[in-house]
Structures are given as C-alpha cells and as structure tokens.
Short mmCIF file of C-alpha atoms in Angstrom, two decimals:
data_model
loop_
_atom_site.label_atom_id
_atom_site.label_comp_id
_atom_site.label_asym_id
_atom_site.label_seq_id
_atom_site.Cartn_x
_atom_site.Cartn_y
_atom_site.Cartn_z
CA MET A 1 -14.13 -4.63 12.37
CA SER A 2 -15.56 -1.48 14.16
CA HIS A 3 -17.29 1.27 12.34
CA GLU A 4 -14.10 3.49 13.07
CA GLN A 5 -11.66 0.81 11.72
CA HIS A 6 -13.85 0.33 8.74
CA GLN A 7 -13.94 4.05 7.78
CA GLN A 8 -10.18 4.36 8.51
CA LEU A 9 -9.38 1.44 6.17
CA LEU A 10 -11.53 2.88 3.36
CA ASN A 11 -9.67 6.13 3.63
CA VAL A 12 -6.38 4.63 3.41
CA LEU A 13 -7.29 2.35 0.57
CA HIS A 14 -8.52 5.35 -1.38
CA GLU A 15 -5.42 7.28 -0.87
CA CYS A 16 -3.32 4.42 -1.85
CA MET A 17 -5.33 3.88 -4.98
CA GLU A 18 -4.90 7.60 -5.93
CA ALA A 19 -1.18 7.64 -5.11
CA CYS A 20 -0.64 4.40 -7.25
CA ASN A 21 -2.70 5.86 -10.20
CA HIS A 22 -0.67 9.25 -9.95
CA CYS A 23 2.55 7.32 -9.85
CA TYR A 24 1.57 5.23 -12.80
CA ASN A 25 0.66 8.33 -14.81
CA ALA A 26 3.80 10.05 -13.91
CA CYS A 27 6.16 7.00 -14.52
CA LEU A 28 4.77 6.88 -18.04
CA GLN A 29 6.01 10.33 -18.70
CA GLU A 30 9.37 9.94 -17.24
CA ASP A 31 12.52 10.04 -19.41
CA ASP A 32 13.94 6.94 -17.57
CA ILE A 33 10.70 4.86 -18.20
CA LYS A 34 12.83 1.84 -18.92
CA MET A 35 13.71 1.70 -15.15
CA MET A 36 10.18 2.36 -14.07
CA ALA A 37 8.69 -0.73 -15.84
CA ASP A 38 8.12 -2.75 -12.63
CA CYS A 39 6.86 0.33 -10.93
CA ILE A 40 4.21 0.94 -13.65
CA ARG A 41 3.11 -2.71 -13.56
CA LEU A 42 2.91 -2.69 -9.67
CA ASP A 43 1.11 0.61 -9.47
CA ARG A 44 -1.65 -0.71 -11.62
CA GLU A 45 -1.85 -4.06 -9.60
CA CYS A 46 -1.96 -2.10 -6.38
CA ALA A 47 -4.52 0.60 -7.67
CA ASP A 48 -6.83 -2.12 -8.88
CA ILE A 49 -6.92 -4.29 -5.77
CA CYS A 50 -7.19 -1.22 -3.55
CA GLY A 51 -10.23 0.07 -5.66
CA TYR A 52 -11.58 -3.51 -5.56
CA LEU A 53 -11.33 -3.74 -1.79
CA GLU A 54 -13.00 -0.36 -1.24
CA GLN A 55 -15.97 -1.50 -3.39
CA ALA A 56 -16.15 -4.75 -1.63
CA ILE A 57 -15.89 -3.29 2.00
CA SER A 58 -18.59 -0.64 1.15
CA ARG A 59 -20.93 -3.20 -0.11
CA GLY A 60 -20.76 -5.42 2.85
CA THR A 61 -18.70 -8.22 1.52
CA PRO A 62 -18.25 -11.20 3.82
CA PHE A 63 -14.70 -11.61 2.70
CA VAL A 64 -12.80 -8.69 4.15
CA PRO A 65 -10.05 -10.82 5.97
CA GLU A 66 -9.23 -12.75 2.68
CA LEU A 67 -9.23 -9.69 0.39
CA ALA A 68 -7.36 -7.57 2.92
CA SER A 69 -4.75 -10.14 3.10
CA VAL A 70 -4.03 -10.27 -0.49
CA CYS A 71 -4.19 -6.52 -0.67
CA ALA A 72 -1.69 -6.17 2.04
CA LYS A 73 0.78 -8.25 0.05
CA ILE A 74 0.40 -6.33 -3.23
CA CYS A 75 0.62 -2.90 -1.32
CA GLU A 76 3.79 -4.05 0.17
CA ALA A 77 5.25 -5.33 -3.00
CA CYS A 78 4.44 -1.96 -4.75
CA GLY A 79 5.63 0.15 -1.83
CA ASN A 80 9.00 -1.76 -1.79
CA GLU A 81 9.46 -1.17 -5.63
CA CYS A 82 8.48 2.54 -5.26
CA LYS A 83 10.79 3.04 -2.41
CA LYS A 84 13.79 2.35 -4.72
CA HIS A 85 13.07 5.38 -6.94
CA ASP A 86 13.77 9.06 -6.07
CA HIS A 87 10.84 10.61 -8.08
CA ASP A 88 8.63 12.50 -5.77
CA HIS A 89 5.68 10.47 -7.00
CA CYS A 90 7.46 7.23 -6.19
CA GLN A 91 8.29 8.17 -2.74
CA ALA A 92 4.72 9.45 -2.00
CA CYS A 93 3.47 6.23 -3.41
CA ALA A 94 5.73 4.09 -1.39
CA GLU A 95 4.52 5.83 1.85
CA ALA A 96 0.80 5.50 0.94
CA CYS A 97 1.23 1.56 0.00
CA LEU A 98 3.25 0.70 3.23
CA LYS A 99 0.77 2.57 5.33
CA CYS A 100 -2.20 0.90 3.47
CA ALA A 101 -0.32 -2.66 3.87
CA GLU A 102 -0.32 -1.93 7.62
CA GLU A 103 -3.99 -1.22 7.72
CA CYS A 104 -4.96 -4.16 5.79
CA LYS A 105 -2.93 -6.47 7.93
CA LYS A 106 -5.07 -5.46 10.95
CA VAL A 107 -8.09 -6.83 9.58
CA ALA A 108 -6.53 -9.68 7.60
CA MET B 1 -29.72 -7.30 -29.18
CA SER B 2 -30.66 -10.94 -30.32
CA HIS B 3 -29.08 -13.83 -28.25
CA GLU B 4 -26.61 -14.42 -31.04
CA GLN B 5 -25.52 -10.81 -31.10
CA HIS B 6 -25.12 -10.77 -27.52
CA GLN B 7 -22.84 -13.89 -27.47
CA GLN B 8 -20.89 -12.61 -30.23
CA LEU B 9 -20.22 -9.31 -28.56
CA LEU B 10 -19.25 -10.98 -25.43
CA ASN B 11 -16.70 -13.19 -27.33
CA VAL B 12 -15.26 -10.19 -29.20
CA LEU B 13 -14.99 -8.12 -25.98
CA HIS B 14 -13.10 -10.85 -24.18
CA GLU B 15 -10.57 -11.39 -27.10
CA CYS B 16 -9.91 -7.57 -27.03
CA MET B 17 -9.32 -7.71 -23.36
CA GLU B 18 -6.91 -10.45 -23.55
CA ALA B 19 -5.21 -8.89 -26.48
CA CYS B 20 -4.72 -5.64 -24.83
CA ASN B 21 -3.51 -7.17 -21.61
CA HIS B 22 -1.11 -9.34 -23.53
CA CYS B 23 0.22 -6.18 -25.49
CA TYR B 24 0.37 -4.24 -22.24
CA ASN B 25 2.48 -6.99 -20.73
CA ALA B 26 4.83 -7.38 -23.76
CA CYS B 27 5.18 -3.61 -24.14
CA LEU B 28 6.48 -3.36 -20.51
CA GLN B 29 9.28 -5.64 -21.57
CA GLU B 30 10.31 -3.96 -24.90
CA ASP B 31 13.67 -2.33 -25.13
CA ASP B 32 11.97 0.72 -26.90
CA ILE B 33 9.32 1.13 -24.03
CA LYS B 34 9.68 4.86 -24.20
CA MET B 35 8.11 4.72 -27.70
CA MET B 36 5.30 2.32 -26.18
CA ALA B 37 4.08 4.70 -23.52
CA ASP B 38 0.85 5.66 -25.08
CA CYS B 39 0.43 1.97 -26.07
CA ILE B 40 0.72 0.76 -22.57
CA ARG B 41 -1.61 3.49 -21.27
CA LEU B 42 -4.21 2.69 -23.91
CA ASP B 43 -3.95 -0.96 -23.54
CA ARG B 44 -4.92 -0.62 -19.98
CA GLU B 45 -7.82 1.72 -20.74
CA CYS B 46 -9.09 -0.51 -23.24
CA ALA B 47 -8.57 -3.76 -21.35
CA ASP B 48 -10.39 -2.30 -18.39
CA ILE B 49 -13.42 -0.99 -20.41
CA CYS B 50 -13.71 -4.37 -22.23
CA GLY B 51 -13.79 -6.34 -18.93
CA TYR B 52 -16.21 -3.84 -17.54
CA LEU B 53 -18.54 -4.17 -20.51
CA GLU B 54 -18.38 -7.90 -20.48
CA GLN B 55 -19.38 -7.99 -16.64
CA ALA B 56 -22.18 -5.44 -17.37
CA ILE B 57 -23.60 -7.50 -20.27
CA SER B 58 -23.60 -10.65 -18.50
CA ARG B 59 -25.48 -9.22 -15.60
CA GLY B 60 -28.24 -7.84 -17.87
CA THR B 61 -27.33 -4.14 -17.57
CA PRO B 62 -29.89 -1.72 -19.01
CA PHE B 63 -27.14 0.43 -20.21
CA VAL B 64 -25.65 -1.58 -23.07
CA PRO B 65 -25.89 1.11 -25.81
CA GLU B 66 -24.37 3.73 -23.77
CA LEU B 67 -21.44 1.63 -22.36
CA ALA B 68 -20.91 0.04 -25.80
CA SER B 69 -20.53 3.63 -27.32
CA VAL B 70 -17.80 4.66 -25.05
CA CYS B 71 -16.20 1.32 -25.29
CA ALA B 72 -16.08 1.62 -29.23
CA LYS B 73 -14.39 4.88 -28.97
CA ILE B 74 -11.59 3.54 -26.51
CA CYS B 75 -11.14 0.49 -28.70
CA GLU B 76 -10.59 2.65 -31.79
CA ALA B 77 -8.17 4.93 -29.88
CA CYS B 78 -6.22 1.90 -28.68
CA GLY B 79 -6.29 0.09 -32.16
CA ASN B 80 -5.07 3.18 -33.88
CA GLU B 81 -2.15 3.48 -31.40
CA CYS B 82 -1.21 -0.10 -31.78
CA LYS B 83 -1.43 -0.11 -35.56
CA LYS B 84 1.70 2.36 -35.57
CA HIS B 85 3.96 -0.27 -33.97
CA ASP B 86 5.54 -3.19 -35.72
CA HIS B 87 5.61 -5.56 -32.72
CA ASP B 88 3.52 -8.82 -33.25
CA HIS B 89 1.63 -8.03 -29.99
CA CYS B 90 0.78 -4.54 -31.21
CA GLN B 91 -0.40 -5.70 -34.67
CA ALA B 92 -2.66 -8.46 -33.09
CA CYS B 93 -4.06 -5.97 -30.39
CA ALA B 94 -4.82 -3.47 -33.18
CA GLU B 95 -6.73 -6.03 -35.08
CA ALA B 96 -8.77 -7.15 -31.95
CA CYS B 97 -9.39 -3.50 -30.88
CA LEU B 98 -10.82 -2.54 -34.25
CA LYS B 99 -12.91 -5.48 -34.68
CA CYS B 100 -14.21 -4.95 -31.15
CA ALA B 101 -14.97 -1.39 -32.06
CA GLU B 102 -17.07 -2.39 -35.03
CA GLU B 103 -19.06 -4.91 -32.88
CA CYS B 104 -19.73 -2.33 -30.16
CA LYS B 105 -21.03 0.23 -32.72
CA LYS B 106 -23.69 -2.12 -33.79
CA VAL B 107 -25.25 -2.15 -30.41
CA ALA B 108 -24.49 1.49 -29.45
CA MET C 1 1.81 -22.35 -14.27
CA SER C 2 1.95 -24.03 -17.71
CA HIS C 3 0.44 -22.19 -20.73
CA GLU C 4 -2.24 -24.88 -20.71
CA GLN C 5 -3.14 -24.58 -17.06
CA HIS C 6 -3.34 -20.70 -17.68
CA GLN C 7 -5.64 -20.89 -20.51
CA GLN C 8 -7.82 -23.73 -18.64
CA LEU C 9 -8.00 -21.46 -15.61
CA LEU C 10 -9.02 -18.32 -17.70
CA ASN C 11 -11.82 -20.42 -19.45
CA VAL C 12 -13.25 -21.66 -16.20
CA LEU C 13 -13.01 -18.21 -14.49
CA HIS C 14 -14.86 -16.89 -17.45
CA GLU C 15 -17.74 -19.39 -17.35
CA CYS C 16 -18.05 -18.91 -13.60
CA MET C 17 -18.24 -15.10 -14.06
CA GLU C 18 -21.01 -15.58 -16.65
CA ALA C 19 -22.86 -18.11 -14.55
CA CYS C 20 -22.95 -15.91 -11.45
CA ASN C 21 -24.10 -12.93 -13.44
CA HIS C 22 -26.78 -14.90 -15.08
CA CYS C 23 -27.94 -16.28 -11.61
CA TYR C 24 -27.79 -12.79 -10.16
CA ASN C 25 -29.98 -11.44 -12.94
CA ALA C 26 -32.37 -14.33 -12.66
CA CYS C 27 -32.64 -14.32 -8.89
CA LEU C 28 -33.70 -10.64 -9.08
CA GLN C 29 -36.52 -11.65 -11.05
CA GLU C 30 -37.82 -14.62 -8.90
CA ASP C 31 -40.82 -14.43 -6.93
CA ASP C 32 -39.16 -15.88 -3.96
CA ILE C 33 -36.44 -13.06 -4.08
CA LYS C 34 -36.46 -12.86 -0.28
CA MET C 35 -34.99 -16.38 -0.01
CA MET C 36 -32.48 -15.58 -2.71
CA ALA C 37 -30.85 -12.38 -0.91
CA ASP C 38 -27.64 -14.44 0.02
CA CYS C 39 -27.49 -15.78 -3.60
CA ILE C 40 -27.69 -12.50 -5.12
CA ARG C 41 -24.99 -10.91 -2.66
CA LEU C 42 -22.57 -13.91 -3.47
CA ASP C 43 -23.25 -14.11 -7.16
CA ARG C 44 -22.05 -10.45 -7.30
CA GLU C 45 -18.92 -11.31 -5.10
CA CYS C 46 -17.98 -14.12 -7.15
CA ALA C 47 -18.66 -12.70 -10.59
CA ASP C 48 -16.64 -9.63 -9.52
CA ILE C 49 -13.55 -11.63 -8.22
CA CYS C 50 -13.59 -14.05 -11.17
CA GLY C 51 -13.63 -11.03 -13.51
CA TYR C 52 -10.78 -9.38 -11.56
CA LEU C 53 -8.65 -12.65 -11.50
CA GLU C 54 -9.14 -12.95 -15.43
CA GLN C 55 -7.91 -9.47 -16.00
CA ALA C 56 -5.07 -9.93 -13.62
CA ILE C 57 -3.93 -13.28 -15.17
CA SER C 58 -4.16 -12.00 -18.56
CA ARG C 59 -2.02 -8.98 -17.81
CA GLY C 60 0.69 -11.00 -16.20
CA THR C 61 0.07 -10.30 -12.59
CA PRO C 62 2.76 -11.59 -10.28
CA PHE C 63 0.20 -12.43 -7.63
CA VAL C 64 -1.63 -15.46 -9.21
CA PRO C 65 -1.37 -17.68 -6.24
CA GLU C 66 -2.60 -15.07 -3.54
CA LEU C 67 -5.55 -13.91 -5.97
CA ALA C 68 -6.40 -17.52 -6.76
CA SER C 69 -6.51 -18.46 -3.10
CA VAL C 70 -9.14 -15.83 -2.31
CA CYS C 71 -11.08 -16.50 -5.51
CA ALA C 72 -11.23 -20.20 -4.64
CA LYS C 73 -12.79 -19.21 -1.24
CA ILE C 74 -15.49 -16.92 -2.62
CA CYS C 75 -16.30 -19.41 -5.40
CA GLU C 76 -16.68 -22.06 -2.94
CA ALA C 77 -19.05 -19.96 -0.57
CA CYS C 78 -21.07 -18.99 -3.75
CA GLY C 79 -21.28 -22.45 -4.84
CA ASN C 80 -22.44 -23.88 -1.54
CA GLU C 81 -25.24 -21.18 -1.39
CA CYS C 82 -26.43 -21.83 -4.89
CA LYS C 83 -26.45 -25.53 -4.36
CA LYS C 84 -29.44 -25.05 -1.80
CA HIS C 85 -31.74 -23.62 -4.36
CA ASP C 86 -33.70 -25.60 -6.95
CA HIS C 87 -33.75 -23.00 -9.60
CA ASP C 88 -31.93 -24.14 -12.82
CA HIS C 89 -29.74 -20.96 -12.83
CA CYS C 90 -28.73 -21.72 -9.21
CA GLN C 91 -27.92 -25.26 -10.07
CA ALA C 92 -25.83 -24.29 -13.03
CA CYS C 93 -24.14 -21.60 -10.96
CA ALA C 94 -23.23 -23.89 -8.17
CA GLU C 95 -21.54 -26.31 -10.73
CA ALA C 96 -19.47 -23.51 -12.34
CA CYS C 97 -18.41 -22.05 -8.93
CA LEU C 98 -17.30 -25.42 -7.66
CA LYS C 99 -15.48 -26.35 -10.78
CA CYS C 100 -13.70 -22.92 -10.50
CA ALA C 101 -12.92 -23.33 -6.87
CA GLU C 102 -11.09 -26.57 -7.87
CA GLU C 103 -9.07 -24.94 -10.63
CA CYS C 104 -8.17 -21.98 -8.36
CA LYS C 105 -6.81 -24.28 -5.72
CA LYS C 106 -4.56 -25.90 -8.23
CA VAL C 107 -2.52 -22.68 -8.74
CA ALA C 108 -3.05 -21.17 -5.18
CA MET D 1 -10.87 20.31 -16.31
CA SER D 2 -9.22 22.43 -13.56
CA HIS D 3 -7.55 20.75 -10.76
CA GLU D 4 -10.45 21.80 -8.48
CA GLN D 5 -13.02 20.49 -10.64
CA HIS D 6 -11.12 17.14 -10.87
CA GLN D 7 -10.89 16.90 -7.15
CA GLN D 8 -14.54 17.91 -6.52
CA LEU D 9 -15.65 15.28 -9.18
CA LEU D 10 -13.62 12.51 -7.56
CA ASN D 11 -15.10 13.39 -4.07
CA VAL D 12 -18.64 13.25 -5.51
CA LEU D 13 -17.96 9.88 -7.40
CA HIS D 14 -16.64 8.49 -4.20
CA GLU D 15 -19.70 9.50 -2.03
CA CYS D 16 -21.97 8.25 -4.66
CA MET D 17 -20.22 4.83 -4.85
CA GLU D 18 -20.40 4.48 -1.06
CA ALA D 19 -24.11 5.46 -0.98
CA CYS D 20 -25.02 3.02 -3.77
CA ASN D 21 -23.16 0.16 -2.08
CA HIS D 22 -24.60 1.04 1.31
CA CYS D 23 -28.15 1.02 -0.25
CA TYR D 24 -27.53 -2.27 -2.03
CA ASN D 25 -26.43 -3.78 1.17
CA ALA D 26 -29.46 -2.50 3.18
CA CYS D 27 -31.93 -3.33 0.37
CA LEU D 28 -30.93 -7.00 0.38
CA GLN D 29 -31.90 -6.98 3.95
CA GLU D 30 -35.36 -5.32 3.82
CA ASP D 31 -38.50 -7.19 4.30
CA ASP D 32 -40.03 -5.69 1.25
CA ILE D 33 -36.99 -6.90 -0.94
CA LYS D 34 -39.39 -7.74 -3.94
CA MET D 35 -40.22 -4.07 -4.27
CA MET D 36 -36.43 -3.18 -4.18
CA ALA D 37 -35.08 -5.39 -6.98
CA ASP D 38 -34.73 -2.52 -9.47
CA CYS D 39 -32.99 -0.42 -6.78
CA ILE D 40 -30.69 -3.44 -6.02
CA ARG D 41 -29.72 -3.81 -9.67
CA LEU D 42 -29.17 -0.09 -10.30
CA ASP D 43 -27.22 0.36 -7.19
CA ARG D 44 -24.79 -2.23 -8.35
CA GLU D 45 -24.68 -0.59 -11.93
CA CYS D 46 -24.03 2.78 -10.22
CA ALA D 47 -21.50 1.90 -7.65
CA ASP D 48 -19.60 0.08 -10.37
CA ILE D 49 -19.43 2.88 -12.87
CA CYS D 50 -18.56 5.49 -10.24
CA GLY D 51 -15.78 3.26 -8.91
CA TYR D 52 -14.56 2.82 -12.54
CA LEU D 53 -14.66 6.57 -13.27
CA GLU D 54 -12.75 7.32 -10.09
CA GLN D 55 -10.06 4.89 -11.17
CA ALA D 56 -9.96 6.19 -14.69
CA ILE D 57 -9.76 9.86 -13.63
CA SER D 58 -7.10 9.15 -11.06
CA ARG D 59 -4.91 7.53 -13.66
CA GLY D 60 -5.21 10.25 -16.15
CA THR D 61 -7.52 8.70 -18.72
CA PRO D 62 -8.07 10.58 -21.98
CA PHE D 63 -11.75 9.53 -21.98
CA VAL D 64 -13.15 11.58 -19.04
CA PRO D 65 -15.93 13.27 -21.12
CA GLU D 66 -17.10 9.94 -22.57
CA LEU D 67 -16.95 8.10 -19.42
CA ALA D 68 -18.67 10.90 -17.41
CA SER D 69 -21.38 11.13 -19.90
CA VAL D 70 -22.48 7.49 -19.36
CA CYS D 71 -21.76 7.76 -15.69
CA ALA D 72 -24.30 10.74 -15.53
CA LYS D 73 -26.93 8.60 -17.32
CA ILE D 74 -26.54 5.73 -14.84
CA CYS D 75 -26.44 8.05 -11.80
CA GLU D 76 -29.61 9.64 -12.76
CA ALA D 77 -31.46 6.26 -13.43
CA CYS D 78 -30.30 5.07 -9.98
CA GLY D 79 -31.32 8.24 -8.34
CA ASN D 80 -34.83 8.29 -9.82
CA GLU D 81 -35.40 4.79 -8.83
CA CYS D 82 -34.22 5.37 -5.22
CA LYS D 83 -36.37 8.43 -5.04
CA LYS D 84 -39.37 6.33 -5.11
CA HIS D 85 -38.59 4.46 -1.84
CA ASP D 86 -38.89 5.75 1.61
CA HIS D 87 -36.09 3.92 3.28
CA ASP D 88 -33.52 6.33 4.53
CA HIS D 89 -30.69 4.62 2.53
CA CYS D 90 -32.77 4.90 -0.66
CA GLN D 91 -33.29 8.71 -0.03
CA ALA D 92 -29.69 9.12 0.79
CA CYS D 93 -28.56 7.26 -2.19
CA ALA D 94 -31.01 9.26 -4.43
CA GLU D 95 -29.43 12.56 -3.37
CA ALA D 96 -25.72 11.30 -3.82
CA CYS D 97 -26.65 9.95 -7.30
CA LEU D 98 -28.41 13.03 -8.53
CA LYS D 99 -25.57 15.24 -7.27
CA CYS D 100 -22.99 13.01 -8.85
CA ALA D 101 -24.93 13.10 -12.32
CA GLU D 102 -24.85 16.84 -12.02
CA GLU D 103 -21.21 16.90 -11.53
CA CYS D 104 -20.51 14.41 -14.24
CA LYS D 105 -22.56 16.44 -16.75
CA LYS D 106 -20.30 19.47 -16.19
CA VAL D 107 -17.24 17.47 -17.66
CA ALA D 108 -19.26 15.36 -20.10
#
C-alpha cells in the first residue's frame, strides 16, 4: 500500500464512520423508527469496524488486507440497507459506505 | 486495587457489557421500538464503555479511577432508563448496570 | 451457531483478550524488551480484535463468520510469536491464542 | 457545544489518535526501546481514548463532558511523557497530545 493509498483509505474510512454514526443518531429520532431498525443496527456495525480499521492502519497493523476485506463486506451491507430509505442521512450514509467498500476492496 | 477487587470489577463489567448488548439487540426487535430509542442509545454507550474499561484494566492502564468514574455515570444512566421498561431484557440490564455502577464507584 | 457454541466462543475470546493484555503489560516490563517488540505489537492486535468480536457477537452482529475468520488469523499470528519466548506470560498467551484461533475457525 | 467547536474537537482528536499510533509504531522500532516503554504504553492509552471519544461524539453521546475530561487527562500524561524524548515522532506526538488536552478541557 503506497503512502497515498494509505492516506486516502484513512480519509474514506473516517468519512464513513462519521456518516454511519450521524445516520444512527438521526434514525433513532425518526418517527418511522420501526422501519429503521436494520439501518440502526448496520450503522453501528459499520461505524465500529471503520473506526477499528482506522486505528489498526494508523498503528501499522500487519493485517490490513484481512481487516479491509471484512470492512468492505460490512460497508456494503450497510450501504445497501441505507439506499432503501429516503431520509437524507440514509442516502448520504449509503454513498459513504459504498465508496468506503470500494476503497477497502483495493487493499483487501 | 487488590487482585480480588480487580477480578470482581472485570467480571461485573463483562456481565454489564453482555446485558447491555443483549438488551440493545432485543429492543431493536420490539414492536414498541419507538419507546425504546433512549434505551437502545444508552445500551450502546454502556456496552462500549464497559468493554473499553475491561480492555484498559486488563492491560494495566494507569487510569482506572478516571475511567471507572465515567463508566459509573454511564452505567447509572443506562440502568435508570432500563428500569422504566417492563421487558425482561430491560429489567435484567438495569440490574447489571446498577451493580456495575456500584463496583465502578468503589475504585473511582 | 448453537447457544452453547456461542457461549463457548465468548469465553475463549475473553480469556484470549485477557492473556494478550497481560502478556503486553508484562513484556513492556521485561529487561529484554527489544526482543519482545513483535510480541507487544501482536498482543495489542490480538487483544483488540478479540474484544471487538466479543462485543460484536454479544450484540447479535450478522457478521460472525467474517469477523471470526480474521480473528482466527490474528490469534494464530500472536500465538506463534508468543510460542518463541520462554516467559510464562508468553507461553500462557500462546496457549490462549491458539485455542481461540481453533474456536474462531469453527464458526468462520 | 457549537457545531464549530464540535468539528474542531473531532479534528484534533483525530490528529492526536494518528500521532499517538504513529509514535507507538515508531517507538517499537527504536534501538532504545527500553527507554520508550512508558511512551509505548501511553501512546496506546491515548490513541484508544481519542478514537473512542471521536466515535462517541459522532454518534451524539450524551456524555461528552465526562469523556472529554478523562481524555484530557490521558492526553496530558501522554504528551508529558513524549516531551521527554528527542525522537521526532515523540515531539510531534507531544504537540498533538497537549493541543488535544486543551480542546478537551474546553468541553469538559
């Protein structure tokens, strides 16, 4: 992984973590929260793994490919769930997740 | 902190983390999920800080009192919210949280 | 994953996390710390992923197989490094890691 | 906390997490690693709490003041340790930590 790729991945992971947590927070305040249960659950899964991978990359973990591979899968699942919902926070989150999944796949 | 206190605290933190995550998972499947939004949110806060403190204690962190103090506060907030709800998972979680808050205060 | 398997895995992950953090803490106090650098690094990697997987399983994550697969790989790497060193904490850690790697592979 | 303060704090926490993990990684490769043991330990403590607080703020935790207060204390301890060492990564880490401690105190 080049230094540039590394920094690009860290940025995308960070944006994805923030988008997921923002979506999580907003979903918990929606009137149709019943419909958002899977979204809330996946937002937490995705924010947590993105934060984890950020930490791991920045400490020089030897396991970037393995961790990025599972992160890609979780980002994809979260992005696909978010895409189903019209809320702005869901659409923004879907975009961040799917972008992050692509970046993760490049190093997986 | 004696070795016994240390092990007792680790056990209680672990039970609290599991109870909070179990309650979180169950709340997301309840029909009255709208009423459970604060419970879901606090379950995550509490599970995360308990897991964090477990990790920190087991690696010999020099910051047990400071971390235990904030953990006690979060456990208390989560326990008080859970107490309001009749679901078994909420009542079990309330008990685990309030017990954990007490243990944390002893070392804070 | 049966309820029994689930509980067994949680226990083994927890023991591994504690053994890794104990080894990390002890390695940092060894006279031959220079020789322990890889052990310190892998102890952290392994304690963190085991703690992460514990949290994830206990909140009902849909990604157990993927996370357990990466956890198995990290446990194996940490166990193999620890096995090289004669310190009691390294030998105990190696045992916990290799046992945890086996359990993780069963659900991966 | 205003939106500006919030974003400023997230940025500073993130820089501090990266600086601590970079310092941790570099310390583990130094010839004088024996002298760096406290630095390695505190780098991990500080990177972990900064990453935790970032996650917590971005999900709208109700516990910003309590968490920021403990984070300030850990950042300060890590910054003061790093300041003692001439390595560039230690000096850079000290600066990031002490800046982060200041920002945390503003919301504590």
